């Protein structure tokens, strides 16, 4: 019996990861979800994924590469959650860039990064004293490291994340998180739409070496990104 192609998700107990895992499973993928707290294993299993205990903040590149070996794709949807600049840099930049190098070492070409819509511009526009700056800097620099790699990356840049249901429809924003040069009254993106996007781009091979900033909108994802 042929094994299902495998996707490895970093940040496996995050809200987006728990929504993405069953969508990937429905498309025929097996999912390994990396978690640092063993108490989260049951939640991951309930989401149709295999929990793998590995703290990405402390794991070395060789440890990550061993987990990645043979995978179809890597998804980085981990995050420190803000608040602590040191830990934000450790997870959102350092762990992310280690994962990029580990993917190259293990020979996995496909890498999907969950970022946010203004990641390209906020680091240059915000005062470094602003409380959001450490996160903006970390995400910007991790995204740039991925763009500079030779991986078949996709960077997904949602807007303000919500708990709303997936619509499977988006409005595509530009590199500064605007549409037609204007800020929208609402730039929300449901976490479940981000999960839909992860499963879609991996399954269909969309947005290779591209960044896609998007909000909940009117255009079916596959139409918007094909």
Coordinates of C-alpha atoms in Angstrom, one line a residue:
X1 CA 0.0 0.0 0.0
X2 CA 1.4 3.4 -1.0
X3 CA 2.0 5.8 1.8
X4 CA 0.2 9.2 1.7
X5 CA 2.5 12.1 1.0
X6 CA 3.4 13.8 4.2
X7 CA 3.1 17.4 5.3
X8 CA 5.0 18.7 8.4
X9 CA 3.4 21.6 10.3
X10 CA 5.4 23.6 12.8
X11 CA 3.2 25.2 15.4
X12 CA 1.0 22.1 15.3
X13 CA -1.2 23.1 18.2
X14 CA -1.9 26.6 16.9
X15 CA -5.4 27.5 15.8
X16 CA -4.5 27.6 12.1
X17 CA -2.6 24.3 12.2
X18 CA -5.5 22.5 13.9
X19 CA -7.8 23.8 11.2
X20 CA -5.4 23.0 8.3
X21 CA -4.6 19.4 9.4
X22 CA -8.0 17.9 8.6
X23 CA -8.2 19.9 5.3
X24 CA -4.8 18.4 4.3
X25 CA -6.0 15.0 5.4
X26 CA -9.1 15.3 3.2
X27 CA -6.8 16.0 0.2
X28 CA -4.9 12.8 0.8
X29 CA -2.0 14.0 2.9
X30 CA -0.7 12.6 6.1
X31 CA 0.2 15.3 8.6
X32 CA 2.9 15.4 11.3
X33 CA 2.3 18.3 13.7
X34 CA 5.2 19.5 15.8
X35 CA 4.3 20.4 19.4
X36 CA 6.3 21.2 22.5
X37 CA 3.7 20.4 25.1
X38 CA 2.8 16.7 25.3
X39 CA -0.6 17.6 26.8
X40 CA -1.6 19.0 23.4
X41 CA -1.2 15.6 21.6
X42 CA -4.9 14.7 22.0
X43 CA -6.0 17.9 20.3
X44 CA -3.7 17.3 17.4
X45 CA -4.9 13.7 17.1
X46 CA -8.5 14.9 17.1
X47 CA -7.6 17.1 14.1
X48 CA -6.4 14.1 12.1
X49 CA -2.7 14.8 12.6
X50 CA 0.2 12.8 14.1
X51 CA 1.7 14.7 17.1
X52 CA 5.5 14.9 17.1
X53 CA 7.1 16.2 20.3
X54 CA 9.8 18.7 19.3
X55 CA 10.3 22.2 20.7
X56 CA 11.2 24.2 17.6
X57 CA 12.6 27.0 19.8
X58 CA 15.3 24.7 21.0
X59 CA 15.6 22.1 18.3
X60 CA 18.7 22.1 16.2
X61 CA 18.8 22.1 12.4
X62 CA 19.7 18.4 12.3
X63 CA 16.7 17.5 14.5
X64 CA 14.4 19.4 12.3
X65 CA 15.9 17.9 9.1
X66 CA 15.4 14.4 10.5
X67 CA 11.7 15.1 11.0
X68 CA 11.3 16.8 7.6
X69 CA 13.1 14.0 5.8
X70 CA 10.8 12.5 3.0
X71 CA 8.0 15.1 3.5
X72 CA 6.1 16.6 0.6
X73 CA 5.9 20.0 2.2
X74 CA 6.7 22.0 5.3
X75 CA 4.3 24.5 6.8
X76 CA 5.6 27.1 9.3
X77 CA 2.6 28.4 11.2
X78 CA 4.3 28.8 14.6
X79 CA 4.5 32.0 16.5
X80 CA 5.5 33.3 19.9
X81 CA 2.3 35.2 20.3
X82 CA 3.9 38.6 20.9
X83 CA 4.6 40.2 24.2
X84 CA 8.2 39.0 24.7
X85 CA 10.6 40.5 22.1
X86 CA 13.3 37.9 22.9
X87 CA 11.0 34.9 22.5
X88 CA 9.3 36.5 19.4
X89 CA 12.7 36.7 17.7
X90 CA 13.6 33.1 18.9
X91 CA 10.4 31.6 17.3
X92 CA 9.3 33.9 14.5
X93 CA 12.8 34.5 13.1
X94 CA 15.4 32.1 14.5
X95 CA 13.2 29.0 14.5
X96 CA 11.7 29.9 11.1
X97 CA 15.1 30.4 9.5
X98 CA 16.4 27.1 11.0
X99 CA 13.4 25.4 9.5
X100 CA 14.2 26.9 6.1
X101 CA 17.8 25.6 6.3
X102 CA 16.6 22.2 7.6
X103 CA 14.2 21.9 4.7
X104 CA 17.1 22.5 2.3
X105 CA 19.3 20.0 4.2
X106 CA 16.6 17.3 4.1
X107 CA 15.8 17.9 0.4
X108 CA 12.2 19.1 0.9
X109 CA 11.6 21.9 -1.6
X110 CA 8.0 22.9 -0.8
X111 CA 7.8 25.4 2.1
X112 CA 4.7 27.4 3.1
X113 CA 5.1 30.3 5.5
X114 CA 2.2 31.8 7.3
X115 CA 3.1 35.5 7.7
X116 CA 0.8 38.6 7.7
X117 CA -0.3 41.1 5.1
X118 CA 2.0 44.0 6.0
X119 CA 5.1 42.1 6.8
X120 CA 7.1 43.5 3.9
X121 CA 6.5 47.1 5.0
X122 CA 5.9 47.4 8.7
X123 CA 9.5 46.8 9.8
X124 CA 10.5 49.9 7.8
X125 CA 7.6 52.1 8.8
X126 CA 7.2 51.4 12.5
X127 CA 9.2 53.1 15.3
X128 CA 11.6 50.4 16.8
X129 CA 10.2 51.4 20.2
X130 CA 6.7 50.3 19.1
X131 CA 5.5 47.2 20.9
X132 CA 4.6 45.5 17.5
X133 CA 8.0 46.2 16.0
X134 CA 9.8 43.0 17.3
X135 CA 7.1 40.9 15.6
X136 CA 7.1 42.9 12.4
X137 CA 10.9 42.7 12.2
X138 CA 11.0 39.0 12.9
X139 CA 8.4 38.1 10.3
X140 CA 9.9 40.5 7.7
X141 CA 13.3 39.0 8.1
X142 CA 12.1 35.4 8.1
X143 CA 10.1 36.0 4.9
X144 CA 13.1 37.6 3.3
X145 CA 15.3 34.6 4.2
X146 CA 12.7 32.3 2.6
X147 CA 12.6 34.5 -0.6
X148 CA 16.4 34.3 -0.7
X149 CA 16.4 30.5 -0.5
X150 CA 16.1 28.1 -3.5
X151 CA 12.9 26.5 -2.0
X152 CA 9.6 26.4 -3.7
X153 CA 8.1 28.7 -1.2
X154 CA 4.7 30.3 -0.7
X155 CA 4.3 33.1 1.8
X156 CA 0.7 33.6 2.9
X157 CA -0.1 37.0 4.3
X158 CA -3.5 37.2 5.9
X159 CA -5.0 40.3 7.5
X160 CA -6.3 40.5 11.0
X161 CA -7.1 37.0 12.0
X162 CA -10.6 36.1 13.1
X163 CA -12.5 33.0 14.3
X164 CA -15.0 33.3 11.5
X165 CA -15.8 30.3 9.2
X166 CA -14.0 29.6 5.9
X167 CA -15.6 31.1 2.8
X168 CA -12.9 29.9 0.4
X169 CA -13.1 33.4 -1.1
X170 CA -10.5 36.2 -0.9
X171 CA -9.6 39.7 -1.9
X172 CA -6.0 39.9 -3.0
X173 CA -4.0 42.7 -1.5
X174 CA -0.7 44.2 -2.7
X175 CA 2.7 43.9 -1.1
X176 CA 1.8 46.6 1.5
X177 CA -1.5 45.0 2.4
X178 CA -3.7 47.4 0.4
X179 CA -6.2 46.8 -2.4
X180 CA -6.1 49.3 -5.3
X181 CA -3.8 51.4 -3.2
X182 CA -6.3 51.9 -0.4
X183 CA -6.7 50.6 3.1
X184 CA -10.0 48.7 3.5
X185 CA -12.6 49.4 6.2
X186 CA -12.2 45.7 7.0
X187 CA -9.0 43.7 6.4
X188 CA -10.0 40.6 8.4
X189 CA -9.1 37.1 7.4
X190 CA -10.6 34.1 9.1
X191 CA -8.1 31.6 10.4
X192 CA -10.1 28.9 8.6
X193 CA -9.6 30.7 5.3
X194 CA -5.8 30.6 6.0
X195 CA -6.1 26.9 6.7
X196 CA -8.0 26.5 3.4
X197 CA -5.2 28.4 1.6
X198 CA -2.5 26.2 3.1
X199 CA -4.3 23.0 1.9
X200 CA -5.1 24.5 -1.5
X201 CA -1.6 25.8 -2.4
X202 CA 0.1 22.5 -1.4
X203 CA -2.5 20.3 -3.1
X204 CA -2.6 22.3 -6.4
X205 CA 1.0 23.5 -6.4
X206 CA -0.1 27.2 -6.5
X207 CA 1.8 30.3 -5.8
X208 CA 5.3 28.8 -6.2
X209 CA 7.9 31.4 -5.2
X210 CA 5.2 33.9 -4.6
X211 CA 3.8 36.0 -1.7
X212 CA 0.0 36.2 -1.4
X213 CA -1.5 38.9 0.8
X214 CA -5.2 38.4 1.2
X215 CA -8.4 39.2 3.2
X216 CA -11.8 37.5 3.3
X217 CA -13.4 38.6 0.1
X218 CA -15.3 37.7 -3.1
X219 CA -13.0 35.6 -5.4
X220 CA -12.6 31.9 -5.0
X221 CA -9.1 31.2 -3.9
X222 CA -8.1 28.9 -6.7
X223 CA -9.4 31.5 -9.2
X224 CA -7.6 34.3 -7.5
X225 CA -4.2 32.4 -7.4
X226 CA -4.2 30.4 -10.6

